[in-house]
Amino acid sequence: MPLSMIHSKIKDKVSSGLLLPLMEAFYTIQGEGFHKGTAAYFIRLGGCDVGCHWCDVKESWDAKKHPPTPVEDIVKEAVKFSDTIVITGGEPLMWDMEPLTFLLKQKNIKTHIETSGAYPLSGHWDWICLSPKKNMLPKEEIYSKAHELKVIVYNKDDFRFAEEQAHKVNENCILYLQPEWSRREKVIPLIVDYVMQNPRWKVSLQTHKYLNIP
Ligand code: SF4
């Protein structure tokens, strides 16, 4: 088969979610948000064009750098480790999450996603962590479905943004403010004050970084 045909077949499978650009997968402790402290298997998919300047996984941005991997292989490996799988990125919703989550649900796995919401929601999820970004806002549909809203605080304007986003989510959605890691010393005191004055918000810390685990 000519190389160009092989490439176009791979492209088709990637766009239907049967192959996903797998950057890395690892068993660790969820460090952030509602499930912090809980063991889970993380699947990090490549591809993101949201462009947060403080992003700590910029290696994920270019999907072409990560091998298109069959979802069957991803699931086969994942189920060896945990009954809870967290799909993260990059921005995982750039890809069709239907085939991957269909297979995971067949195996009774709890499916969690961490997303900016900037792309249409696909897949079957037990837990949606929405972490909106100012430069590419979430699609409207995800606000009513998010279980937790996690706003990264880099500067004071992020409190305004957090309130704006909190108005859009459903009433059961749990609200978190999380310091951007490189600014933690500056913004943690601001977050602490803010949460004490606005107790519907909670503090989320990247505890995995304090524990020195991935
Ligand atoms: S959405 Fe996530 S992966 Fe994408 S640039 Fe922002 S922090 Fe990085």
mmCIF file with all atom_site columns, C-alpha atoms and ligand atoms in Angstrom:
data_model
loop_
_atom_site.group_PDB
_atom_site.id
_atom_site.type_symbol
_atom_site.label_atom_id
_atom_site.label_alt_id
_atom_site.label_comp_id
_atom_site.label_asym_id
_atom_site.label_entity_id
_atom_site.label_seq_id
_atom_site.pdbx_PDB_ins_code
_atom_site.Cartn_x
_atom_site.Cartn_y
_atom_site.Cartn_z
_atom_site.occupancy
_atom_site.B_iso_or_equiv
_atom_site.pdbx_formal_charge
_atom_site.auth_seq_id
_atom_site.auth_comp_id
_atom_site.auth_asym_id
_atom_site.auth_atom_id
_atom_site.pdbx_PDB_model_num
ATOM   1   C  CA  . MET A 1 1   ? 0.000   0.000  0.000  1.00 0.00 ? 1   MET A CA  1
ATOM   2   C  CA  . PRO A 1 2   ? 1.440   3.444  -0.877 1.00 0.00 ? 2   PRO A CA  1
ATOM   3   C  CA  . LEU A 1 3   ? 2.641   5.519  2.086  1.00 0.00 ? 3   LEU A CA  1
ATOM   4   C  CA  . SER A 1 4   ? 0.101   8.289  1.388  1.00 0.00 ? 4   SER A CA  1
ATOM   5   C  CA  . MET A 1 5   ? -2.759  5.758  1.698  1.00 0.00 ? 5   MET A CA  1
ATOM   6   C  CA  . ILE A 1 6   ? -1.385  4.456  4.993  1.00 0.00 ? 6   ILE A CA  1
ATOM   7   C  CA  . HIS A 1 7   ? -1.177  8.037  6.285  1.00 0.00 ? 7   HIS A CA  1
ATOM   8   C  CA  . SER A 1 8   ? -4.747  8.798  5.279  1.00 0.00 ? 8   SER A CA  1
ATOM   9   C  CA  . LYS A 1 9   ? -5.997  5.567  6.932  1.00 0.00 ? 9   LYS A CA  1
ATOM   10  C  CA  . ILE A 1 10  ? -4.225  6.550  10.154 1.00 0.00 ? 10  ILE A CA  1
ATOM   11  C  CA  . LYS A 1 11  ? -5.737  10.051 9.915  1.00 0.00 ? 11  LYS A CA  1
ATOM   12  C  CA  . ASP A 1 12  ? -9.233  8.558  9.514  1.00 0.00 ? 12  ASP A CA  1
ATOM   13  C  CA  . LYS A 1 13  ? -8.769  6.339  12.553 1.00 0.00 ? 13  LYS A CA  1
ATOM   14  C  CA  . VAL A 1 14  ? -7.464  9.246  14.621 1.00 0.00 ? 14  VAL A CA  1
ATOM   15  C  CA  . SER A 1 15  ? -10.401 11.429 13.638 1.00 0.00 ? 15  SER A CA  1
ATOM   16  C  CA  . SER A 1 16  ? -12.852 8.679  14.613 1.00 0.00 ? 16  SER A CA  1
ATOM   17  C  CA  . GLY A 1 17  ? -11.106 8.173  17.971 1.00 0.00 ? 17  GLY A CA  1
ATOM   18  C  CA  . LEU A 1 18  ? -9.948  4.621  17.253 1.00 0.00 ? 18  LEU A CA  1
ATOM   19  C  CA  . LEU A 1 19  ? -6.337  5.724  17.435 1.00 0.00 ? 19  LEU A CA  1
ATOM   20  C  CA  . LEU A 1 20  ? -5.301  8.371  19.955 1.00 0.00 ? 20  LEU A CA  1
ATOM   21  C  CA  . PRO A 1 21  ? -2.003  10.271 20.225 1.00 0.00 ? 21  PRO A CA  1
ATOM   22  C  CA  . LEU A 1 22  ? -0.732  8.725  23.442 1.00 0.00 ? 22  LEU A CA  1
ATOM   23  C  CA  . MET A 1 23  ? 1.864   10.860 25.180 1.00 0.00 ? 23  MET A CA  1
ATOM   24  C  CA  . GLU A 1 24  ? 2.186   8.842  28.376 1.00 0.00 ? 24  GLU A CA  1
ATOM   25  C  CA  . ALA A 1 25  ? 0.212   6.662  30.757 1.00 0.00 ? 25  ALA A CA  1
ATOM   26  C  CA  . PHE A 1 26  ? 1.047   6.048  34.399 1.00 0.00 ? 26  PHE A CA  1
ATOM   27  C  CA  . TYR A 1 27  ? -0.375  4.844  37.688 1.00 0.00 ? 27  TYR A CA  1
ATOM   28  C  CA  . THR A 1 28  ? -0.185  7.442  40.429 1.00 0.00 ? 28  THR A CA  1
ATOM   29  C  CA  . ILE A 1 29  ? -2.150  9.414  43.009 1.00 0.00 ? 29  ILE A CA  1
ATOM   30  C  CA  . GLN A 1 30  ? -4.620  12.041 41.803 1.00 0.00 ? 30  GLN A CA  1
ATOM   31  C  CA  . GLY A 1 31  ? -3.128  15.224 43.189 1.00 0.00 ? 31  GLY A CA  1
ATOM   32  C  CA  . GLU A 1 32  ? -5.820  17.808 42.446 1.00 0.00 ? 32  GLU A CA  1
ATOM   33  C  CA  . GLY A 1 33  ? -9.461  18.616 43.035 1.00 0.00 ? 33  GLY A CA  1
ATOM   34  C  CA  . PHE A 1 34  ? -12.210 16.417 44.452 1.00 0.00 ? 34  PHE A CA  1
ATOM   35  C  CA  . HIS A 1 35  ? -10.415 13.067 44.046 1.00 0.00 ? 35  HIS A CA  1
ATOM   36  C  CA  . LYS A 1 36  ? -7.059  14.168 45.397 1.00 0.00 ? 36  LYS A CA  1
ATOM   37  C  CA  . GLY A 1 37  ? -5.265  11.481 47.337 1.00 0.00 ? 37  GLY A CA  1
ATOM   38  C  CA  . THR A 1 38  ? -6.914  8.658  45.379 1.00 0.00 ? 38  THR A CA  1
ATOM   39  C  CA  . ALA A 1 39  ? -4.903  6.211  43.281 1.00 0.00 ? 39  ALA A CA  1
ATOM   40  C  CA  . ALA A 1 40  ? -5.756  6.309  39.579 1.00 0.00 ? 40  ALA A CA  1
ATOM   41  C  CA  . TYR A 1 41  ? -4.281  5.470  36.186 1.00 0.00 ? 41  TYR A CA  1
ATOM   42  C  CA  . PHE A 1 42  ? -3.622  8.543  34.054 1.00 0.00 ? 42  PHE A CA  1
ATOM   43  C  CA  . ILE A 1 43  ? -3.719  8.573  30.272 1.00 0.00 ? 43  ILE A CA  1
ATOM   44  C  CA  . ARG A 1 44  ? -2.204  11.722 28.823 1.00 0.00 ? 44  ARG A CA  1
ATOM   45  C  CA  . LEU A 1 45  ? -3.140  12.449 25.229 1.00 0.00 ? 45  LEU A CA  1
ATOM   46  C  CA  . GLY A 1 46  ? -1.140  14.761 23.000 1.00 0.00 ? 46  GLY A CA  1
ATOM   47  C  CA  . GLY A 1 47  ? -2.619  17.748 21.211 1.00 0.00 ? 47  GLY A CA  1
ATOM   48  C  CA  . CYS A 1 48  ? -3.599  21.157 22.582 1.00 0.00 ? 48  CYS A CA  1
ATOM   49  C  CA  . ASP A 1 49  ? -3.976  24.559 20.945 1.00 0.00 ? 49  ASP A CA  1
ATOM   50  C  CA  . VAL A 1 50  ? -5.357  26.438 23.955 1.00 0.00 ? 50  VAL A CA  1
ATOM   51  C  CA  . GLY A 1 51  ? -1.932  27.983 24.520 1.00 0.00 ? 51  GLY A CA  1
ATOM   52  C  CA  . CYS A 1 52  ? -1.782  28.782 28.262 1.00 0.00 ? 52  CYS A CA  1
ATOM   53  C  CA  . HIS A 1 53  ? 1.540   30.606 28.676 1.00 0.00 ? 53  HIS A CA  1
ATOM   54  C  CA  . TRP A 1 54  ? 2.153   28.915 32.040 1.00 0.00 ? 54  TRP A CA  1
ATOM   55  C  CA  . CYS A 1 55  ? 1.334   25.398 30.770 1.00 0.00 ? 55  CYS A CA  1
ATOM   56  C  CA  . ASP A 1 56  ? 3.507   22.762 32.476 1.00 0.00 ? 56  ASP A CA  1
ATOM   57  C  CA  . VAL A 1 57  ? 3.009   20.137 29.734 1.00 0.00 ? 57  VAL A CA  1
ATOM   58  C  CA  . LYS A 1 58  ? 3.948   22.083 26.615 1.00 0.00 ? 58  LYS A CA  1
ATOM   59  C  CA  . GLU A 1 59  ? 5.484   18.861 25.216 1.00 0.00 ? 59  GLU A CA  1
ATOM   60  C  CA  . SER A 1 60  ? 1.888   17.684 24.796 1.00 0.00 ? 60  SER A CA  1
ATOM   61  C  CA  . TRP A 1 61  ? 0.854   20.461 22.421 1.00 0.00 ? 61  TRP A CA  1
ATOM   62  C  CA  . ASP A 1 62  ? 2.009   18.949 19.141 1.00 0.00 ? 62  ASP A CA  1
ATOM   63  C  CA  . ALA A 1 63  ? -0.105  15.827 18.615 1.00 0.00 ? 63  ALA A CA  1
ATOM   64  C  CA  . LYS A 1 64  ? 2.193   14.661 15.812 1.00 0.00 ? 64  LYS A CA  1
ATOM   65  C  CA  . LYS A 1 65  ? 4.932   14.008 18.364 1.00 0.00 ? 65  LYS A CA  1
ATOM   66  C  CA  . HIS A 1 66  ? 2.850   11.318 20.057 1.00 0.00 ? 66  HIS A CA  1
ATOM   67  C  CA  . PRO A 1 67  ? 2.181   7.930  18.471 1.00 0.00 ? 67  PRO A CA  1
ATOM   68  C  CA  . PRO A 1 68  ? -1.347  7.203  17.247 1.00 0.00 ? 68  PRO A CA  1
ATOM   69  C  CA  . THR A 1 69  ? -2.189  4.269  19.534 1.00 0.00 ? 69  THR A CA  1
ATOM   70  C  CA  . PRO A 1 70  ? -5.153  1.867  19.228 1.00 0.00 ? 70  PRO A CA  1
ATOM   71  C  CA  . VAL A 1 71  ? -7.683  2.434  22.014 1.00 0.00 ? 71  VAL A CA  1
ATOM   72  C  CA  . GLU A 1 72  ? -7.793  -1.343 22.611 1.00 0.00 ? 72  GLU A CA  1
ATOM   73  C  CA  . ASP A 1 73  ? -4.081  -1.285 23.520 1.00 0.00 ? 73  ASP A CA  1
ATOM   74  C  CA  . ILE A 1 74  ? -4.528  1.719  25.805 1.00 0.00 ? 74  ILE A CA  1
ATOM   75  C  CA  . VAL A 1 75  ? -7.397  0.024  27.660 1.00 0.00 ? 75  VAL A CA  1
ATOM   76  C  CA  . LYS A 1 76  ? -5.637  -3.355 27.874 1.00 0.00 ? 76  LYS A CA  1
ATOM   77  C  CA  . GLU A 1 77  ? -2.751  -1.722 29.713 1.00 0.00 ? 77  GLU A CA  1
ATOM   78  C  CA  . ALA A 1 78  ? -4.907  0.596  31.846 1.00 0.00 ? 78  ALA A CA  1
ATOM   79  C  CA  . VAL A 1 79  ? -7.120  -2.122 33.369 1.00 0.00 ? 79  VAL A CA  1
ATOM   80  C  CA  . LYS A 1 80  ? -4.064  -3.849 34.808 1.00 0.00 ? 80  LYS A CA  1
ATOM   81  C  CA  . PHE A 1 81  ? -3.570  -0.942 37.204 1.00 0.00 ? 81  PHE A CA  1
ATOM   82  C  CA  . SER A 1 82  ? -6.787  0.622  38.449 1.00 0.00 ? 82  SER A CA  1
ATOM   83  C  CA  . ASP A 1 83  ? -10.560 0.780  38.279 1.00 0.00 ? 83  ASP A CA  1
ATOM   84  C  CA  . THR A 1 84  ? -10.325 4.564  37.891 1.00 0.00 ? 84  THR A CA  1
ATOM   85  C  CA  . ILE A 1 85  ? -8.867  6.112  34.773 1.00 0.00 ? 85  ILE A CA  1
ATOM   86  C  CA  . VAL A 1 86  ? -8.202  9.819  34.356 1.00 0.00 ? 86  VAL A CA  1
ATOM   87  C  CA  . ILE A 1 87  ? -7.940  11.092 30.797 1.00 0.00 ? 87  ILE A CA  1
ATOM   88  C  CA  . THR A 1 88  ? -5.897  14.242 30.587 1.00 0.00 ? 88  THR A CA  1
ATOM   89  C  CA  . GLY A 1 89  ? -3.705  16.097 28.152 1.00 0.00 ? 89  GLY A CA  1
ATOM   90  C  CA  . GLY A 1 90  ? -3.073  18.209 26.295 1.00 0.00 ? 90  GLY A CA  1
ATOM   91  C  CA  . GLU A 1 91  ? -6.711  18.817 25.573 1.00 0.00 ? 91  GLU A CA  1
ATOM   92  C  CA  . PRO A 1 92  ? -8.317  15.362 25.306 1.00 0.00 ? 92  PRO A CA  1
ATOM   93  C  CA  . LEU A 1 93  ? -11.563 16.663 23.810 1.00 0.00 ? 93  LEU A CA  1
ATOM   94  C  CA  . MET A 1 94  ? -9.698  17.512 20.613 1.00 0.00 ? 94  MET A CA  1
ATOM   95  C  CA  . TRP A 1 95  ? -10.292 13.810 19.961 1.00 0.00 ? 95  TRP A CA  1
ATOM   96  C  CA  . ASP A 1 96  ? -13.435 11.696 19.823 1.00 0.00 ? 96  ASP A CA  1
ATOM   97  C  CA  . MET A 1 97  ? -13.546 10.082 23.267 1.00 0.00 ? 97  MET A CA  1
ATOM   98  C  CA  . GLU A 1 98  ? -16.424 7.753  22.388 1.00 0.00 ? 98  GLU A CA  1
ATOM   99  C  CA  . PRO A 1 99  ? -14.424 4.605  21.432 1.00 0.00 ? 99  PRO A CA  1
ATOM   100 C  CA  . LEU A 1 100 ? -11.998 4.850  24.360 1.00 0.00 ? 100 LEU A CA  1
ATOM   101 C  CA  . THR A 1 101 ? -14.645 5.465  27.016 1.00 0.00 ? 101 THR A CA  1
ATOM   102 C  CA  . PHE A 1 102 ? -16.981 2.859  25.491 1.00 0.00 ? 102 PHE A CA  1
ATOM   103 C  CA  . LEU A 1 103 ? -14.289 0.210  25.997 1.00 0.00 ? 103 LEU A CA  1
ATOM   104 C  CA  . LEU A 1 104 ? -13.478 1.450  29.498 1.00 0.00 ? 104 LEU A CA  1
ATOM   105 C  CA  . LYS A 1 105 ? -17.133 1.383  30.536 1.00 0.00 ? 105 LYS A CA  1
ATOM   106 C  CA  . GLN A 1 106 ? -17.444 -2.163 29.169 1.00 0.00 ? 106 GLN A CA  1
ATOM   107 C  CA  . LYS A 1 107 ? -14.767 -3.101 31.699 1.00 0.00 ? 107 LYS A CA  1
ATOM   108 C  CA  . ASN A 1 108 ? -16.615 -1.271 34.518 1.00 0.00 ? 108 ASN A CA  1
ATOM   109 C  CA  . ILE A 1 109 ? -13.897 1.328  34.821 1.00 0.00 ? 109 ILE A CA  1
ATOM   110 C  CA  . LYS A 1 110 ? -14.679 4.736  36.320 1.00 0.00 ? 110 LYS A CA  1
ATOM   111 C  CA  . THR A 1 111 ? -13.870 7.350  33.702 1.00 0.00 ? 111 THR A CA  1
ATOM   112 C  CA  . HIS A 1 112 ? -12.677 10.814 34.678 1.00 0.00 ? 112 HIS A CA  1
ATOM   113 C  CA  . ILE A 1 113 ? -11.635 13.622 32.354 1.00 0.00 ? 113 ILE A CA  1
ATOM   114 C  CA  . GLU A 1 114 ? -9.675  16.828 32.883 1.00 0.00 ? 114 GLU A CA  1
ATOM   115 C  CA  . THR A 1 115 ? -10.520 19.312 30.185 1.00 0.00 ? 115 THR A CA  1
ATOM   116 C  CA  . SER A 1 116 ? -10.568 22.980 29.334 1.00 0.00 ? 116 SER A CA  1
ATOM   117 C  CA  . GLY A 1 117 ? -13.912 22.319 27.631 1.00 0.00 ? 117 GLY A CA  1
ATOM   118 C  CA  . ALA A 1 118 ? -12.729 24.186 24.539 1.00 0.00 ? 118 ALA A CA  1
ATOM   119 C  CA  . TYR A 1 119 ? -13.850 21.364 22.235 1.00 0.00 ? 119 TYR A CA  1
ATOM   120 C  CA  . PRO A 1 120 ? -17.194 19.541 22.005 1.00 0.00 ? 120 PRO A CA  1
ATOM   121 C  CA  . LEU A 1 121 ? -17.804 17.008 24.750 1.00 0.00 ? 121 LEU A CA  1
ATOM   122 C  CA  . SER A 1 122 ? -17.587 13.397 23.589 1.00 0.00 ? 122 SER A CA  1
ATOM   123 C  CA  . GLY A 1 123 ? -17.413 10.125 25.547 1.00 0.00 ? 123 GLY A CA  1
ATOM   124 C  CA  . HIS A 1 124 ? -19.026 8.621  28.667 1.00 0.00 ? 124 HIS A CA  1
ATOM   125 C  CA  . TRP A 1 125 ? -17.847 10.161 31.907 1.00 0.00 ? 125 TRP A CA  1
ATOM   126 C  CA  . ASP A 1 126 ? -18.311 9.475  35.598 1.00 0.00 ? 126 ASP A CA  1
ATOM   127 C  CA  . TRP A 1 127 ? -16.457 12.653 36.489 1.00 0.00 ? 127 TRP A CA  1
ATOM   128 C  CA  . ILE A 1 128 ? -15.817 15.797 34.481 1.00 0.00 ? 128 ILE A CA  1
ATOM   129 C  CA  . CYS A 1 129 ? -13.277 18.268 35.804 1.00 0.00 ? 129 CYS A CA  1
ATOM   130 C  CA  . LEU A 1 130 ? -13.715 21.486 33.837 1.00 0.00 ? 130 LEU A CA  1
ATOM   131 C  CA  . SER A 1 131 ? -10.717 23.796 33.972 1.00 0.00 ? 131 SER A CA  1
ATOM   132 C  CA  . PRO A 1 132 ? -11.662 26.735 31.746 1.00 0.00 ? 132 PRO A CA  1
ATOM   133 C  CA  . LYS A 1 133 ? -9.048  28.942 30.143 1.00 0.00 ? 133 LYS A CA  1
ATOM   134 C  CA  . LYS A 1 134 ? -9.560  32.604 29.236 1.00 0.00 ? 134 LYS A CA  1
ATOM   135 C  CA  . ASN A 1 135 ? -7.964  32.409 25.815 1.00 0.00 ? 135 ASN A CA  1
ATOM   136 C  CA  . MET A 1 136 ? -10.273 29.632 24.565 1.00 0.00 ? 136 MET A CA  1
ATOM   137 C  CA  . LEU A 1 137 ? -13.500 29.458 26.515 1.00 0.00 ? 137 LEU A CA  1
ATOM   138 C  CA  . PRO A 1 138 ? -15.453 26.247 27.077 1.00 0.00 ? 138 PRO A CA  1
ATOM   139 C  CA  . LYS A 1 139 ? -18.276 25.196 24.785 1.00 0.00 ? 139 LYS A CA  1
ATOM   140 C  CA  . GLU A 1 140 ? -21.616 26.047 26.440 1.00 0.00 ? 140 GLU A CA  1
ATOM   141 C  CA  . GLU A 1 141 ? -22.800 22.413 26.661 1.00 0.00 ? 141 GLU A CA  1
ATOM   142 C  CA  . ILE A 1 142 ? -20.161 21.326 29.183 1.00 0.00 ? 142 ILE A CA  1
ATOM   143 C  CA  . TYR A 1 143 ? -21.103 23.766 31.966 1.00 0.00 ? 143 TYR A CA  1
ATOM   144 C  CA  . SER A 1 144 ? -24.260 21.858 32.881 1.00 0.00 ? 144 SER A CA  1
ATOM   145 C  CA  . LYS A 1 145 ? -22.369 18.545 32.956 1.00 0.00 ? 145 LYS A CA  1
ATOM   146 C  CA  . ALA A 1 146 ? -19.221 19.445 34.899 1.00 0.00 ? 146 ALA A CA  1
ATOM   147 C  CA  . HIS A 1 147 ? -18.801 17.836 38.348 1.00 0.00 ? 147 HIS A CA  1
ATOM   148 C  CA  . GLU A 1 148 ? -16.035 20.173 39.383 1.00 0.00 ? 148 GLU A CA  1
ATOM   149 C  CA  . LEU A 1 149 ? -14.863 23.560 38.179 1.00 0.00 ? 149 LEU A CA  1
ATOM   150 C  CA  . LYS A 1 150 ? -11.158 24.135 38.682 1.00 0.00 ? 150 LYS A CA  1
ATOM   151 C  CA  . VAL A 1 151 ? -9.887  27.620 37.965 1.00 0.00 ? 151 VAL A CA  1
ATOM   152 C  CA  . ILE A 1 152 ? -6.123  28.123 37.903 1.00 0.00 ? 152 ILE A CA  1
ATOM   153 C  CA  . VAL A 1 153 ? -5.111  31.343 39.627 1.00 0.00 ? 153 VAL A CA  1
ATOM   154 C  CA  . TYR A 1 154 ? -2.137  33.087 38.058 1.00 0.00 ? 154 TYR A CA  1
ATOM   155 C  CA  . ASN A 1 155 ? -3.076  36.659 38.957 1.00 0.00 ? 155 ASN A CA  1
ATOM   156 C  CA  . LYS A 1 156 ? -5.875  38.676 40.588 1.00 0.00 ? 156 LYS A CA  1
ATOM   157 C  CA  . ASP A 1 157 ? -7.986  38.838 37.455 1.00 0.00 ? 157 ASP A CA  1
ATOM   158 C  CA  . ASP A 1 158 ? -8.449  35.073 37.714 1.00 0.00 ? 158 ASP A CA  1
ATOM   159 C  CA  . PHE A 1 159 ? -10.819 35.577 40.668 1.00 0.00 ? 159 PHE A CA  1
ATOM   160 C  CA  . ARG A 1 160 ? -13.083 37.644 38.412 1.00 0.00 ? 160 ARG A CA  1
ATOM   161 C  CA  . PHE A 1 161 ? -12.834 34.964 35.737 1.00 0.00 ? 161 PHE A CA  1
ATOM   162 C  CA  . ALA A 1 162 ? -13.570 32.248 38.314 1.00 0.00 ? 162 ALA A CA  1
ATOM   163 C  CA  . GLU A 1 163 ? -16.818 33.957 39.383 1.00 0.00 ? 163 GLU A CA  1
ATOM   164 C  CA  . GLU A 1 164 ? -17.842 34.476 35.766 1.00 0.00 ? 164 GLU A CA  1
ATOM   165 C  CA  . GLN A 1 165 ? -17.330 30.761 35.076 1.00 0.00 ? 165 GLN A CA  1
ATOM   166 C  CA  . ALA A 1 166 ? -19.022 29.691 38.325 1.00 0.00 ? 166 ALA A CA  1
ATOM   167 C  CA  . HIS A 1 167 ? -22.210 31.472 37.178 1.00 0.00 ? 167 HIS A CA  1
ATOM   168 C  CA  . LYS A 1 168 ? -22.396 29.111 34.231 1.00 0.00 ? 168 LYS A CA  1
ATOM   169 C  CA  . VAL A 1 169 ? -21.960 25.719 35.903 1.00 0.00 ? 169 VAL A CA  1
ATOM   170 C  CA  . ASN A 1 170 ? -24.738 23.598 37.429 1.00 0.00 ? 170 ASN A CA  1
ATOM   171 C  CA  . GLU A 1 171 ? -25.624 24.049 41.115 1.00 0.00 ? 171 GLU A CA  1
ATOM   172 C  CA  . ASN A 1 172 ? -23.982 20.782 42.223 1.00 0.00 ? 172 ASN A CA  1
ATOM   173 C  CA  . CYS A 1 173 ? -20.660 21.574 40.623 1.00 0.00 ? 173 CYS A CA  1
ATOM   174 C  CA  . ILE A 1 174 ? -17.855 21.830 43.203 1.00 0.00 ? 174 ILE A CA  1
ATOM   175 C  CA  . LEU A 1 175 ? -15.786 24.996 42.888 1.00 0.00 ? 175 LEU A CA  1
ATOM   176 C  CA  . TYR A 1 176 ? -12.001 24.992 43.216 1.00 0.00 ? 176 TYR A CA  1
ATOM   177 C  CA  . LEU A 1 177 ? -9.314  27.638 43.017 1.00 0.00 ? 177 LEU A CA  1
ATOM   178 C  CA  . GLN A 1 178 ? -5.857  26.253 42.345 1.00 0.00 ? 178 GLN A CA  1
ATOM   179 C  CA  . PRO A 1 179 ? -2.627  28.259 42.391 1.00 0.00 ? 179 PRO A CA  1
ATOM   180 C  CA  . GLU A 1 180 ? -0.583  28.130 39.204 1.00 0.00 ? 180 GLU A CA  1
ATOM   181 C  CA  . TRP A 1 181 ? 2.514   26.250 40.373 1.00 0.00 ? 181 TRP A CA  1
ATOM   182 C  CA  . SER A 1 182 ? 5.188   28.820 39.470 1.00 0.00 ? 182 SER A CA  1
ATOM   183 C  CA  . ARG A 1 183 ? 3.168   31.588 41.195 1.00 0.00 ? 183 ARG A CA  1
ATOM   184 C  CA  . ARG A 1 184 ? 2.117   29.591 44.247 1.00 0.00 ? 184 ARG A CA  1
ATOM   185 C  CA  . GLU A 1 185 ? 3.981   31.668 46.808 1.00 0.00 ? 185 GLU A CA  1
ATOM   186 C  CA  . LYS A 1 186 ? 2.352   34.871 45.570 1.00 0.00 ? 186 LYS A CA  1
ATOM   187 C  CA  . VAL A 1 187 ? -1.173  33.607 44.983 1.00 0.00 ? 187 VAL A CA  1
ATOM   188 C  CA  . ILE A 1 188 ? -1.737  31.107 47.832 1.00 0.00 ? 188 ILE A CA  1
ATOM   189 C  CA  . PRO A 1 189 ? -2.308  33.915 50.402 1.00 0.00 ? 189 PRO A CA  1
ATOM   190 C  CA  . LEU A 1 190 ? -4.772  35.563 47.972 1.00 0.00 ? 190 LEU A CA  1
ATOM   191 C  CA  . ILE A 1 191 ? -6.619  32.276 47.459 1.00 0.00 ? 191 ILE A CA  1
ATOM   192 C  CA  . VAL A 1 192 ? -6.765  31.588 51.204 1.00 0.00 ? 192 VAL A CA  1
ATOM   193 C  CA  . ASP A 1 193 ? -8.299  35.022 51.844 1.00 0.00 ? 193 ASP A CA  1
ATOM   194 C  CA  . TYR A 1 194 ? -10.702 34.639 48.953 1.00 0.00 ? 194 TYR A CA  1
ATOM   195 C  CA  . VAL A 1 195 ? -11.954 31.212 50.063 1.00 0.00 ? 195 VAL A CA  1
ATOM   196 C  CA  . MET A 1 196 ? -12.444 32.407 53.643 1.00 0.00 ? 196 MET A CA  1
ATOM   197 C  CA  . GLN A 1 197 ? -14.543 35.287 52.358 1.00 0.00 ? 197 GLN A CA  1
ATOM   198 C  CA  . ASN A 1 198 ? -16.312 33.202 49.700 1.00 0.00 ? 198 ASN A CA  1
ATOM   199 C  CA  . PRO A 1 199 ? -16.650 29.762 51.283 1.00 0.00 ? 199 PRO A CA  1
ATOM   200 C  CA  . ARG A 1 200 ? -18.486 28.164 48.389 1.00 0.00 ? 200 ARG A CA  1
ATOM   201 C  CA  . TRP A 1 201 ? -15.018 27.954 46.832 1.00 0.00 ? 201 TRP A CA  1
ATOM   202 C  CA  . LYS A 1 202 ? -12.406 25.408 47.981 1.00 0.00 ? 202 LYS A CA  1
ATOM   203 C  CA  . VAL A 1 203 ? -8.633  25.386 47.645 1.00 0.00 ? 203 VAL A CA  1
ATOM   204 C  CA  . SER A 1 204 ? -7.068  22.811 45.335 1.00 0.00 ? 204 SER A CA  1
ATOM   205 C  CA  . LEU A 1 205 ? -3.317  22.243 45.510 1.00 0.00 ? 205 LEU A CA  1
ATOM   206 C  CA  . GLN A 1 206 ? -1.199  20.204 43.139 1.00 0.00 ? 206 GLN A CA  1
ATOM   207 C  CA  . THR A 1 207 ? -0.372  17.775 45.934 1.00 0.00 ? 207 THR A CA  1
ATOM   208 C  CA  . HIS A 1 208 ? 1.366   15.351 43.548 1.00 0.00 ? 208 HIS A CA  1
ATOM   209 C  CA  . LYS A 1 209 ? 4.039   18.024 43.031 1.00 0.00 ? 209 LYS A CA  1
ATOM   210 C  CA  . TYR A 1 210 ? 4.556   18.303 46.794 1.00 0.00 ? 210 TYR A CA  1
ATOM   211 C  CA  . LEU A 1 211 ? 4.721   14.488 46.961 1.00 0.00 ? 211 LEU A CA  1
ATOM   212 C  CA  . ASN A 1 212 ? 7.212   14.498 44.079 1.00 0.00 ? 212 ASN A CA  1
ATOM   213 C  CA  . ILE A 1 213 ? 5.215   12.024 42.007 1.00 0.00 ? 213 ILE A CA  1
ATOM   214 C  CA  . PRO A 1 214 ? 3.939   12.386 38.414 1.00 0.00 ? 214 PRO A CA  1
HETATM 215 S  S1  . SF4 B 2 .   ? -5.279  23.679 28.259 1.00 0.00 ? 1   SF4 B S1  1
HETATM 216 FE FE1 . SF4 B 2 .   ? -3.916  22.459 29.562 1.00 0.00 ? 1   SF4 B FE1 1
HETATM 217 S  S2  . SF4 B 2 .   ? -2.484  21.425 28.138 1.00 0.00 ? 1   SF4 B S2  1
HETATM 218 FE FE2 . SF4 B 2 .   ? -3.494  23.063 26.999 1.00 0.00 ? 1   SF4 B FE2 1
HETATM 219 S  S3  . SF4 B 2 .   ? -2.103  24.802 27.143 1.00 0.00 ? 1   SF4 B S3  1
HETATM 220 FE FE3 . SF4 B 2 .   ? -3.583  25.023 28.825 1.00 0.00 ? 1   SF4 B FE3 1
HETATM 221 S  S4  . SF4 B 2 .   ? -2.653  23.998 30.592 1.00 0.00 ? 1   SF4 B S4  1
HETATM 222 FE FE4 . SF4 B 2 .   ? -1.522  23.312 28.751 1.00 0.00 ? 1   SF4 B FE4 1
#
